[in-house]
PDB file of C-alpha atoms and ligand atoms in Angstrom:
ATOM      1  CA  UNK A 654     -44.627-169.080-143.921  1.00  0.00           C
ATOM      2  CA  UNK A 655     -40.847-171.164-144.122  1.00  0.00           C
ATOM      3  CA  UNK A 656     -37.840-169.317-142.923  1.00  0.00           C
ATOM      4  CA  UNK A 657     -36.712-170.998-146.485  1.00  0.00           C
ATOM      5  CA  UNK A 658     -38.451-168.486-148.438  1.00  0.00           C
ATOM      6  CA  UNK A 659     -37.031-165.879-147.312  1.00  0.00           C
ATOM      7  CA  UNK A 660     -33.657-165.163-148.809  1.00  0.00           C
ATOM      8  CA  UNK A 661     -35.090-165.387-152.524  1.00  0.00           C
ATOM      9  CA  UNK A 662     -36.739-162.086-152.236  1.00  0.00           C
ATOM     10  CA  UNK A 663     -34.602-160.449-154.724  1.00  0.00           C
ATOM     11  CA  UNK A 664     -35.727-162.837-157.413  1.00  0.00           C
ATOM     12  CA  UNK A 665     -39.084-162.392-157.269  1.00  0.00           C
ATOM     13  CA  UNK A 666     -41.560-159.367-159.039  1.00  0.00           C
ATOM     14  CA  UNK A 667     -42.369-156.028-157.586  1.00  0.00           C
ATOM     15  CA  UNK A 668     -46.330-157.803-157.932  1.00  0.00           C
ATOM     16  CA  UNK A 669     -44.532-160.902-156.013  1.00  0.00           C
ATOM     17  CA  UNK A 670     -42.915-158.271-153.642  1.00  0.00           C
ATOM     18  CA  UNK A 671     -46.334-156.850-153.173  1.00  0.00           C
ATOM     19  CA  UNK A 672     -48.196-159.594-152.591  1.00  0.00           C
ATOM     20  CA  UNK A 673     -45.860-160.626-149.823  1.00  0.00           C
ATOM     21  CA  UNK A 674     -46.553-157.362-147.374  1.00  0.00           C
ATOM     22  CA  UNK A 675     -48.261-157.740-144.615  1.00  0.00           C
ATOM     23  CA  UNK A 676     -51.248-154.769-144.240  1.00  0.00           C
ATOM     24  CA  UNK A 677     -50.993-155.086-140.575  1.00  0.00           C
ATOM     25  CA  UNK A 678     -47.511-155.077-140.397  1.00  0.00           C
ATOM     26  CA  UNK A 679     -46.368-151.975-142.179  1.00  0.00           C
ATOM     27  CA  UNK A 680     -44.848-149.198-140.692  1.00  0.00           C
ATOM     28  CA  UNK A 681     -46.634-146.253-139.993  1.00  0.00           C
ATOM     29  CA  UNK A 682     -44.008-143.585-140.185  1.00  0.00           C
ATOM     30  CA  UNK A 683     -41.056-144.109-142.405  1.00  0.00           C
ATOM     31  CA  UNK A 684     -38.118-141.923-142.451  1.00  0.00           C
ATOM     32  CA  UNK A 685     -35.451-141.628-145.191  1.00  0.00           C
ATOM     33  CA  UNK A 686     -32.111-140.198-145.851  1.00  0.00           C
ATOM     34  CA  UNK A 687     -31.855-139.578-149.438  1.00  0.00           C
ATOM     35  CA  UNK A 688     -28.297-140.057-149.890  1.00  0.00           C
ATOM     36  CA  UNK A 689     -25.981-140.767-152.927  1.00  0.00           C
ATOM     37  CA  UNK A 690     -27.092-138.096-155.612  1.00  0.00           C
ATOM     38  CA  UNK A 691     -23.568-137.199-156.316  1.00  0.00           C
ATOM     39  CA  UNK A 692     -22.454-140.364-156.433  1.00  0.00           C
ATOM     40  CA  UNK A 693     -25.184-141.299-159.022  1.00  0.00           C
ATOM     41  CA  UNK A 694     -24.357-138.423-160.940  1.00  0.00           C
ATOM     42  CA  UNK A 695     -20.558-139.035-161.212  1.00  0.00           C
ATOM     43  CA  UNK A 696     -21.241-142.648-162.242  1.00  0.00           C
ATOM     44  CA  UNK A 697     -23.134-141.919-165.090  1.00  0.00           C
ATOM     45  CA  UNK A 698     -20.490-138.956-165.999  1.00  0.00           C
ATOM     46  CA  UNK A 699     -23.447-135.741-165.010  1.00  0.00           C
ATOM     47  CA  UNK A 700     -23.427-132.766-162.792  1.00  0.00           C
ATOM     48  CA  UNK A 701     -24.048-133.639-159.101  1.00  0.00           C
ATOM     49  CA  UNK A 702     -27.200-130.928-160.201  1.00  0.00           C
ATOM     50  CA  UNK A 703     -28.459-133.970-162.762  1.00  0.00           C
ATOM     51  CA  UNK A 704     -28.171-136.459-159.554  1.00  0.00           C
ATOM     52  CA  UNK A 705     -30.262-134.394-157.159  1.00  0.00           C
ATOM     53  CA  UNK A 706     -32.789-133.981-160.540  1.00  0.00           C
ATOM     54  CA  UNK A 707     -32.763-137.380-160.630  1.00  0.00           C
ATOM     55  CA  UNK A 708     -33.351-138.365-157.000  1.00  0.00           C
ATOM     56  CA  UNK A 709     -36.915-136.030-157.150  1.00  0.00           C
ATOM     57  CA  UNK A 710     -38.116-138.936-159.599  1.00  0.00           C
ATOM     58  CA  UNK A 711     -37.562-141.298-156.608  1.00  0.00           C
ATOM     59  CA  UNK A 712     -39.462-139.147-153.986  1.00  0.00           C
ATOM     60  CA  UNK A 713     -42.440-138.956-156.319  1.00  0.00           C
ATOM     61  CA  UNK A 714     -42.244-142.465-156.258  1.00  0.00           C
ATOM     62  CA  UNK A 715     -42.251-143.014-152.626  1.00  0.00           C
ATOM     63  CA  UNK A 716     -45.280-141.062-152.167  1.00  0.00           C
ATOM     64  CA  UNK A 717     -46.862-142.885-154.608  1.00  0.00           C
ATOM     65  CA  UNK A 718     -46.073-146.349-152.883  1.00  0.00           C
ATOM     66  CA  UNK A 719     -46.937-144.536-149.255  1.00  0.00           C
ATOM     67  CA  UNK A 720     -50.355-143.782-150.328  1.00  0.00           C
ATOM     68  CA  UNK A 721     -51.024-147.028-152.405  1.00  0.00           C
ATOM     69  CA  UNK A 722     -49.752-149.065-149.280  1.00  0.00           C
ATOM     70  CA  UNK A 723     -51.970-146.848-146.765  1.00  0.00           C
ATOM     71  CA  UNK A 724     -48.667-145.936-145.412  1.00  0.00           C
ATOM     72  CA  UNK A 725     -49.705-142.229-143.199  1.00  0.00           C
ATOM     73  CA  UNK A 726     -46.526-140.493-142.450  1.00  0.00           C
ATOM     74  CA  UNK A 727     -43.132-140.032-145.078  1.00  0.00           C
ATOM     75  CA  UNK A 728     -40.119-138.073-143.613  1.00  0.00           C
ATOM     76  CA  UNK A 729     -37.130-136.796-145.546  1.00  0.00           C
ATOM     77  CA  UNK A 730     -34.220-135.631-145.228  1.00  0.00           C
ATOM     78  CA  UNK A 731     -34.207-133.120-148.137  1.00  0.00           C
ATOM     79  CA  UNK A 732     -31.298-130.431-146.792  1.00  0.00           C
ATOM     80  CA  UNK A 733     -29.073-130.875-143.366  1.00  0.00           C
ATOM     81  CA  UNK A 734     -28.298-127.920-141.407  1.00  0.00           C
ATOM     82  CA  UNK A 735     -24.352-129.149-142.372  1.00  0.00           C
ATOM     83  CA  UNK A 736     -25.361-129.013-145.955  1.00  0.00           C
ATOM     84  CA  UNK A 737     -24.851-125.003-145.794  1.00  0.00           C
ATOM     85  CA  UNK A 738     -20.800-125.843-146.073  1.00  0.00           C
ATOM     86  CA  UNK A 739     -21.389-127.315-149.346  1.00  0.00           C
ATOM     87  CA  UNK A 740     -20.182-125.134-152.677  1.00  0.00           C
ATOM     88  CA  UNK A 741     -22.307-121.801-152.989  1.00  0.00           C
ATOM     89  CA  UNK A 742     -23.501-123.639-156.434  1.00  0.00           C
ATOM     90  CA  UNK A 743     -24.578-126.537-155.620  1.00  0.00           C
ATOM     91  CA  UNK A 744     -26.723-125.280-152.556  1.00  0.00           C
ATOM     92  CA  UNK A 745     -28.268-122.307-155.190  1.00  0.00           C
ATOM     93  CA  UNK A 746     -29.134-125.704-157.605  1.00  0.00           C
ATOM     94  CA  UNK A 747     -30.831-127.388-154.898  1.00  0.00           C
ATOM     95  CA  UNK A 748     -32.703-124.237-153.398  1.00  0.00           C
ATOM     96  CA  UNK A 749     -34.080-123.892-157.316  1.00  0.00           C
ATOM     97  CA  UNK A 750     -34.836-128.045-157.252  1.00  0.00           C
ATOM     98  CA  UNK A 751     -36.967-127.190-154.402  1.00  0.00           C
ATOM     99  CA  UNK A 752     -38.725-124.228-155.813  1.00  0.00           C
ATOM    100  CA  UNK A 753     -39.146-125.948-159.179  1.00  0.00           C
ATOM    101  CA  UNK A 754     -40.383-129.130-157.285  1.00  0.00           C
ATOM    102  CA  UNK A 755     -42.812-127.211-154.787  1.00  0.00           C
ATOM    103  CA  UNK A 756     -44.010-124.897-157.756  1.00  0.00           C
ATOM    104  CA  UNK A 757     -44.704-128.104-160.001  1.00  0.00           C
ATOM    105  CA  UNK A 758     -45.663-130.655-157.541  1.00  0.00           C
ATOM    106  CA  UNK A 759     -48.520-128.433-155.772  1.00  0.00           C
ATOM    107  CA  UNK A 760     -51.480-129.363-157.478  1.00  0.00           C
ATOM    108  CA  UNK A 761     -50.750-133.162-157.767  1.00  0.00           C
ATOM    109  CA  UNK A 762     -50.106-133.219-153.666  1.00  0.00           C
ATOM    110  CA  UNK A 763     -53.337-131.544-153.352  1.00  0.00           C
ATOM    111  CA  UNK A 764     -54.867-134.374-155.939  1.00  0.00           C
ATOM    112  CA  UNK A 765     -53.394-137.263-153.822  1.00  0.00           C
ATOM    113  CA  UNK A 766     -54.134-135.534-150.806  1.00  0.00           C
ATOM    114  CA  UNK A 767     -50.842-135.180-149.404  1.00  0.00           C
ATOM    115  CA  UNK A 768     -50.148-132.817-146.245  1.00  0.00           C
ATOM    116  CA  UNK A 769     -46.828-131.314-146.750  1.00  0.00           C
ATOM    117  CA  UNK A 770     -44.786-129.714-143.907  1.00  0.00           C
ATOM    118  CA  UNK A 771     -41.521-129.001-143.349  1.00  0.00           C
ATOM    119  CA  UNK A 772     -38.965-129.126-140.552  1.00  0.00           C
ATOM    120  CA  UNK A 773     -36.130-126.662-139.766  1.00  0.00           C
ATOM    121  CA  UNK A 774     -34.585-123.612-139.444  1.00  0.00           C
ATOM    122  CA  UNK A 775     -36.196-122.517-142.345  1.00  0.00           C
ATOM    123  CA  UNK A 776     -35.522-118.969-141.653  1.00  0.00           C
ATOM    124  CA  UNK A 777     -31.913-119.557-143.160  1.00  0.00           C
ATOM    125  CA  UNK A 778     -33.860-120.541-146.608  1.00  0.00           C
ATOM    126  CA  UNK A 779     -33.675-117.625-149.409  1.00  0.00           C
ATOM    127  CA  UNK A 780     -37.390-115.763-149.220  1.00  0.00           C
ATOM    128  CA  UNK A 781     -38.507-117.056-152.846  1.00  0.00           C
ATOM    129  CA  UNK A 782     -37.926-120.720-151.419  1.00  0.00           C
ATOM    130  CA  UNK A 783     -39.111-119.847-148.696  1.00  0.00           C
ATOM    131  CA  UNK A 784     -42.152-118.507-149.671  1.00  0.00           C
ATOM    132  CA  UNK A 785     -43.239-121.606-151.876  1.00  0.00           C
ATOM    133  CA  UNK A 786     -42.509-123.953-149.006  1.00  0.00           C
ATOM    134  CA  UNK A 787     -45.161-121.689-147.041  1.00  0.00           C
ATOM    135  CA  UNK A 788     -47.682-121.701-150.171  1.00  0.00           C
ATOM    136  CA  UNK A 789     -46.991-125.272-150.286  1.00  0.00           C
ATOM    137  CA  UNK A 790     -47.856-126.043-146.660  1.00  0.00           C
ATOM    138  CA  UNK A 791     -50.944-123.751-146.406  1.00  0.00           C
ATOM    139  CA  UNK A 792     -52.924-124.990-149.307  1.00  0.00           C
ATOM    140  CA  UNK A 793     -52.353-128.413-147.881  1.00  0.00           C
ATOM    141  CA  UNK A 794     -52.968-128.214-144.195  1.00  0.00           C
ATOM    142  CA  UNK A 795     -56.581-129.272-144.539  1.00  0.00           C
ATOM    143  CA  UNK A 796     -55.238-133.433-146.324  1.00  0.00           C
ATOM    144  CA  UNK A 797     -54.446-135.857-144.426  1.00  0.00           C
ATOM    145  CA  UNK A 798     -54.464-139.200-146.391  1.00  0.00           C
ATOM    146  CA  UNK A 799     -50.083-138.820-146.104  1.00  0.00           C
ATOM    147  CA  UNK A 800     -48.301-136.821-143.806  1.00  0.00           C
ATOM    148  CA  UNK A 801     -45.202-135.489-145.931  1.00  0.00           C
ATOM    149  CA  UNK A 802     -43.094-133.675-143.936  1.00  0.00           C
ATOM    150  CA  UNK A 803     -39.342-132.282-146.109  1.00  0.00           C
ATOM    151  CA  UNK A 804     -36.628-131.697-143.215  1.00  0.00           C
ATOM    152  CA  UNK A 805     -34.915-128.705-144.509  1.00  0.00           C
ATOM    153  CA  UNK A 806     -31.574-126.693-143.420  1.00  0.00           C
ATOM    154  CA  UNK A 807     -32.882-128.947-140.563  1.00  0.00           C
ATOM    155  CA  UNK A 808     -30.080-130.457-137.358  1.00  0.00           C
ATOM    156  CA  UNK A 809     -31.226-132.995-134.646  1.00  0.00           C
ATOM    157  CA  UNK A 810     -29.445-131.264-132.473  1.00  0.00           C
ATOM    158  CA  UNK A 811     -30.531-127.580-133.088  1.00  0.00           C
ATOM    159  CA  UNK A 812     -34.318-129.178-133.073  1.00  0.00           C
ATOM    160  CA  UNK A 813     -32.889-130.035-129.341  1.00  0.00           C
ATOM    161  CA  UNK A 814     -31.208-127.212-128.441  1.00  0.00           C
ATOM    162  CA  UNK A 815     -34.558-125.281-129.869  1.00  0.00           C
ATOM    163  CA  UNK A 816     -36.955-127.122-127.830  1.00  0.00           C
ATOM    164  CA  UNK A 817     -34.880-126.318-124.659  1.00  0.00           C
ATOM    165  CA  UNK A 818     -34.751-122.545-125.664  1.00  0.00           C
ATOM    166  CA  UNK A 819     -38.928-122.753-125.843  1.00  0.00           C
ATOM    167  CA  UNK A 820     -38.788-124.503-122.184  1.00  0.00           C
ATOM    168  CA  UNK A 821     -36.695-121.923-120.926  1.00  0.00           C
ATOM    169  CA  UNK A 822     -38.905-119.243-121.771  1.00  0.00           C
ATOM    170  CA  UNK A 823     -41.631-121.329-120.174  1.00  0.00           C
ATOM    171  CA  UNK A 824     -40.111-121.492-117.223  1.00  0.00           C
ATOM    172  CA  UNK A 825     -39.129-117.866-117.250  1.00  0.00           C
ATOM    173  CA  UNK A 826     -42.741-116.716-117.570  1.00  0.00           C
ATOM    174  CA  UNK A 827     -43.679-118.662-114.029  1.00  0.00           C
ATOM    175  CA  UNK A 828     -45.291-121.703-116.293  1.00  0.00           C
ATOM    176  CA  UNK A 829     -43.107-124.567-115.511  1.00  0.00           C
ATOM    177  CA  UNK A 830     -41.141-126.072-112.984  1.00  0.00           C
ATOM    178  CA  UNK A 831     -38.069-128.471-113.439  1.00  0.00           C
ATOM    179  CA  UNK A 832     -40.110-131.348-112.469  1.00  0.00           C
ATOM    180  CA  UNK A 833     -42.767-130.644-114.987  1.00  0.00           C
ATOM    181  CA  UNK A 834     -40.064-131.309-117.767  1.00  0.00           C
ATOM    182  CA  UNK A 835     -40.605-134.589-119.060  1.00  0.00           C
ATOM    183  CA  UNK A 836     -40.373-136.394-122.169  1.00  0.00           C
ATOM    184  CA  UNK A 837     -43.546-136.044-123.485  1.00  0.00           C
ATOM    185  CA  UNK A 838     -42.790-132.514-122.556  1.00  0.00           C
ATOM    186  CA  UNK A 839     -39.994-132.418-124.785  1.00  0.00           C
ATOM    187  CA  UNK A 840     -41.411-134.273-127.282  1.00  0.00           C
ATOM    188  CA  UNK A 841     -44.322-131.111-127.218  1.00  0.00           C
ATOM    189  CA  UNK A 842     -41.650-128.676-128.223  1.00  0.00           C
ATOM    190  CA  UNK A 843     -39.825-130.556-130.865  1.00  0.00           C
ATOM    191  CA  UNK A 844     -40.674-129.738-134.662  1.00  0.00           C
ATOM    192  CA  UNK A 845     -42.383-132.840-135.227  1.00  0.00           C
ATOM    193  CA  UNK A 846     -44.388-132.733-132.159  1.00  0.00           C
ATOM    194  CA  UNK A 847     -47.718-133.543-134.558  1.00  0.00           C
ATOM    195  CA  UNK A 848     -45.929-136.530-135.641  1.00  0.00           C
ATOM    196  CA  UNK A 849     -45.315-140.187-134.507  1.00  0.00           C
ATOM    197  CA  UNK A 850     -42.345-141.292-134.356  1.00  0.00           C
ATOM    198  CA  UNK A 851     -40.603-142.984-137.536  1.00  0.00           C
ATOM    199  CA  UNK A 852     -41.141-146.987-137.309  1.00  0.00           C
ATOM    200  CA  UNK A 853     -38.340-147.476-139.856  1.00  0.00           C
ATOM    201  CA  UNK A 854     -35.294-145.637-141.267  1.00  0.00           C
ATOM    202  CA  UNK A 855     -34.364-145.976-144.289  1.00  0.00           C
ATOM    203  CA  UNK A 856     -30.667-144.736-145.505  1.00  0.00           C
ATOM    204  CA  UNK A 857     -29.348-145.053-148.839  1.00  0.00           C
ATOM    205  CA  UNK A 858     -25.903-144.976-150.401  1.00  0.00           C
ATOM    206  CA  UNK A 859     -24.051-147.380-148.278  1.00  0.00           C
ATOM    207  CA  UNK A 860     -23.500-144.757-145.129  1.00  0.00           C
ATOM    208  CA  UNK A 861     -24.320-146.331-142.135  1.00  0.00           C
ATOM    209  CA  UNK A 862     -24.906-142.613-139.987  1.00  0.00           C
ATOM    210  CA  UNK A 863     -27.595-140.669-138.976  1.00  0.00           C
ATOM    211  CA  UNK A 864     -25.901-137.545-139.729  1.00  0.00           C
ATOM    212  CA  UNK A 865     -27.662-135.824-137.378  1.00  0.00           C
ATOM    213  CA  UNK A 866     -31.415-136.814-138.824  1.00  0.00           C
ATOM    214  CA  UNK A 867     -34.060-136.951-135.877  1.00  0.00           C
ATOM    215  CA  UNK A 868     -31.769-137.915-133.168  1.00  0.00           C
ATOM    216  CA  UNK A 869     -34.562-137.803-130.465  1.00  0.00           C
ATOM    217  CA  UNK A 870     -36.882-139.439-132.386  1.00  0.00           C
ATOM    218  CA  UNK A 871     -35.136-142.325-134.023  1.00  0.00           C
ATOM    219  CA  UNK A 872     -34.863-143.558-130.443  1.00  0.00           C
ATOM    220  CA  UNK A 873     -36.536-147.149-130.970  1.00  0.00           C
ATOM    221  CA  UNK A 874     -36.812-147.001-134.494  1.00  0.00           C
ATOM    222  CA  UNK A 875     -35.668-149.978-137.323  1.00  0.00           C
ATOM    223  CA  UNK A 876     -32.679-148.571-139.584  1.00  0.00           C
ATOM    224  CA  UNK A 877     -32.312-149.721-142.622  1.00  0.00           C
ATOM    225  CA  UNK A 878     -29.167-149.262-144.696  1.00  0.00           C
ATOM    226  CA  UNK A 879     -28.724-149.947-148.385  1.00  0.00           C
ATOM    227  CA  UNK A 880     -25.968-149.688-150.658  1.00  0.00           C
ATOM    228  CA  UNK A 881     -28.216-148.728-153.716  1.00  0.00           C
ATOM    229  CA  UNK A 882     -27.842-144.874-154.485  1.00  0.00           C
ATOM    230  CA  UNK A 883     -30.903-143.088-153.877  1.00  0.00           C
ATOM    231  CA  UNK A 884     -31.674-141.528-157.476  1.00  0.00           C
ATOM    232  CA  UNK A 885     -31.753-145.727-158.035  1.00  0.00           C
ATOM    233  CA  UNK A 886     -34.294-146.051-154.848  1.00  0.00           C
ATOM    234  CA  UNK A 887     -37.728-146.877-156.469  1.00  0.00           C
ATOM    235  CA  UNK A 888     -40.606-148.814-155.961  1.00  0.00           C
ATOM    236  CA  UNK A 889     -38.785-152.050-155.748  1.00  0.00           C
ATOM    237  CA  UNK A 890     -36.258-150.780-153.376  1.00  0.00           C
ATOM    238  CA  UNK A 891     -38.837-149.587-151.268  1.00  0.00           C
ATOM    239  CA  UNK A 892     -40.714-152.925-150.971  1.00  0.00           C
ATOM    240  CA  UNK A 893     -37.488-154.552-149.837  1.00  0.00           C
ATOM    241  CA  UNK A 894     -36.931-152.874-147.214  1.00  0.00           C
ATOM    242  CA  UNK A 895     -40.488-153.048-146.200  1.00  0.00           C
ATOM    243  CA  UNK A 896     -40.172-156.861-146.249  1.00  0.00           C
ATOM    244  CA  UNK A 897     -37.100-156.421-144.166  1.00  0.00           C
ATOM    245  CA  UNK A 898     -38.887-154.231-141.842  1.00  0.00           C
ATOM    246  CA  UNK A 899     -42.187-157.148-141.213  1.00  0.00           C
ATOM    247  CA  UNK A 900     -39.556-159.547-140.830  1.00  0.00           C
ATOM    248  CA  UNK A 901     -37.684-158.166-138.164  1.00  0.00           C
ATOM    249  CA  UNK A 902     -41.447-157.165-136.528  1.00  0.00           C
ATOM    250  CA  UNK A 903     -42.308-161.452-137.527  1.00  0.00           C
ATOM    251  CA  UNK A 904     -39.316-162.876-135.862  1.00  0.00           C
ATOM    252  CA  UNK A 905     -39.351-161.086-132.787  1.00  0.00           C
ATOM    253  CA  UNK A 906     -43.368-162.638-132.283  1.00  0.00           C
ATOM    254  CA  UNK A 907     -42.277-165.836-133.003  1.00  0.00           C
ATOM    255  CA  UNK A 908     -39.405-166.133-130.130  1.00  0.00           C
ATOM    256  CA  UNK A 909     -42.275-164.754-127.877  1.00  0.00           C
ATOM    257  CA  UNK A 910     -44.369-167.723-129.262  1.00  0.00           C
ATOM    258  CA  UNK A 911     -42.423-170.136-129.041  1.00  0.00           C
ATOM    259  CA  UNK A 912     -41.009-169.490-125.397  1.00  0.00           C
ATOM    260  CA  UNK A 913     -44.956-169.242-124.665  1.00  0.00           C
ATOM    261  CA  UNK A 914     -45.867-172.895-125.578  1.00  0.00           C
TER     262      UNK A 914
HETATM  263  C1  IPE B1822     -27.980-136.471-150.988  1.00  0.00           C
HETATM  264  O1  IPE B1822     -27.026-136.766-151.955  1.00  0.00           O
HETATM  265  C2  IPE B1822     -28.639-135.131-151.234  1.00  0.00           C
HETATM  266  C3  IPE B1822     -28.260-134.079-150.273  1.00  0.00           C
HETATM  267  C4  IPE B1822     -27.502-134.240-149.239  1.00  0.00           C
HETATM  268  C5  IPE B1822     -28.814-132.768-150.513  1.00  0.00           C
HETATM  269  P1  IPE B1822     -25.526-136.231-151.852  1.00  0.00           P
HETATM  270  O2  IPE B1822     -25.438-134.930-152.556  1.00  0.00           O
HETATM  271  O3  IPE B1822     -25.074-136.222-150.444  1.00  0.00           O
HETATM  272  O4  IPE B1822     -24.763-137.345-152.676  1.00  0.00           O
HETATM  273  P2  IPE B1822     -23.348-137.981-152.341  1.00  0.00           P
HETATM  274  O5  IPE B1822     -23.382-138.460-150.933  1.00  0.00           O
HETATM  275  O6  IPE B1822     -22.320-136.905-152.547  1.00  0.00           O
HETATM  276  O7  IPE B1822     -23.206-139.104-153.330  1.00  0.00           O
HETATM  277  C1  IPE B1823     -27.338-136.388-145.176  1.00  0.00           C
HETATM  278  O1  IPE B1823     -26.539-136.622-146.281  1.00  0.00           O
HETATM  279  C2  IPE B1823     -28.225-135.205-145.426  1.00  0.00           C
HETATM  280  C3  IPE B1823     -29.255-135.408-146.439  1.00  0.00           C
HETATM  281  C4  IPE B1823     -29.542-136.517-147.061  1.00  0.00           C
HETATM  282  C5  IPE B1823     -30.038-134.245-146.738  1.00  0.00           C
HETATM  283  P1  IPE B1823     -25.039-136.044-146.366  1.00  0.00           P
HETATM  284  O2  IPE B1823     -24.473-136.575-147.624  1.00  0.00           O
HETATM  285  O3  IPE B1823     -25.074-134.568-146.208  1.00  0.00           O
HETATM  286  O4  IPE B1823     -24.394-136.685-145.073  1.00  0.00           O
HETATM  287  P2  IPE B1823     -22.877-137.022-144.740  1.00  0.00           P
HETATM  288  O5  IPE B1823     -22.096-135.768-144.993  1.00  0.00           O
HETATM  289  O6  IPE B1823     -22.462-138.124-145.652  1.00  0.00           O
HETATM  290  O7  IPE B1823     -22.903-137.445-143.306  1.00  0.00           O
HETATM  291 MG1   MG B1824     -24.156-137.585-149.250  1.00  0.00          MG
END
């Protein structure tokens, strides 16, 4: 393929779009920080509440894209651990978005055959959120065709500093030594330790942070900023930033090809 056809991606159809992907070349684990709700909301004069309703349209579309595009693992970045400071209000709203998306959304992740998990300190939830996050995970544990996992009142760092508490106790009880501590160690006591890590990040709403998202895990991962808000962050969108992702992967090969002959 020419390096000239590359910049005219945004002209082209999401069928175009599609056709362009590379099977092989997709990532296996994306990430995403759903950011820009409020934003959205304000723009088109609504609640914040209306922006956050909103963005739930574009998660069901990013499952539906993951699962179309064989794409096994989806992680976002639902509620941060910082979120707590926000107005009482707002974080009751999106504790009943959750419950109304959990309570709705069940049977149709069990039709798809999506595995739902969450990641957290999920104890700080209230119990009737709670309790359909734990409904939700159960009567999915057995599918495995995408591996959905919601971060919730979740913090890189206290997924750090919560792995090193589980070590410690380890070590009290006589079963490890400082120099069995290593990072596949770590890795076996951090919340995603079922997971891969993410192959691309995804961040939308113009911030260019992690804000404290996966901060062991994003270690060699591709980020991926856009300015588009994330209630606007739909199929299209998503292929984008797919293409972005195989061409990063494309023109590293080639420099190794080319040095090669
Ligand atoms: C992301 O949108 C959703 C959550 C953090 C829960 P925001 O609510 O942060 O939207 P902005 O950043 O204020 O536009
Ligand atoms: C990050 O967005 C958290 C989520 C998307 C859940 P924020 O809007 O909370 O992040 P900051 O405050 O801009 O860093
Ligand atoms: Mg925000």
């Amino acid at each position: 393929m020419d390096t000239k056809d590359l910049p005219s991606v945004d002209q082209l159809s999401i069928e175009e779009l599609t056709a362009k992907l590379e099977p092989d070349l997709l990532p296996k684990h994306i990430a995403i920080i759903m950011d820009g709700n409020g934003r959205w909301a304000e723009m088109q004069h609504l609640s914040r509440v209306a922006g956050h309703q909103e963005g739930i349209k574009s998660v069901r579309e990013m499952i539906t894209v993951c699962l179309e595009l064989g794409i096994n693992a989806l992680t976002i970045y639902a509620f941060s651990q910082e979120n707590w400071n926000r107005p009482v209000q707002e974080i009751s709203s999106l504790m009943g978005l959750l419950e109304y998306y959990l309570s709705t959304e069940r049977a149709k992740l069990i039709e798809q055959g999506v595995r739902l998990r969450t990641i957290g300190r999920l104890d700080s939830l209230p119990a009737s959120a709670l309790q359909w996050v734990r409904t939700a995970e159960q009567e999915t544990s057995h599918l495995d065709r995408l591996h959905l996992t919601v971060a919730l009142s979740y913090g890189g760092r206290a997924e750090i500093v919560d792995a090193v508490r589980e070590l410690l106790h380890e070590a009290q009880d006589g079963n490890l030594r400082p120099d069995d501590v290593d990072e596949s160690r770590i890795q076996q006591y951090l919340y995603t330790h079922e997971l891969p890590d993410p192959d691309l990040l995804i961040r939308t709403s113009g911030e260019t942070r992690i804000s404290n998202f996966l901060l062991w895990q994003l270690a060699y991962t591709e980020l991926y900023f856009t300015p588009t808000l994330w209630p606007d962050f739909r199929r299209r969108e998503l292929l984008l930033a797919l293409l972005e992702y195989q061409r990063r992967e494309r023109r590293f090969g080639r420099v190794l090809s080319t040095v090669s002959t």
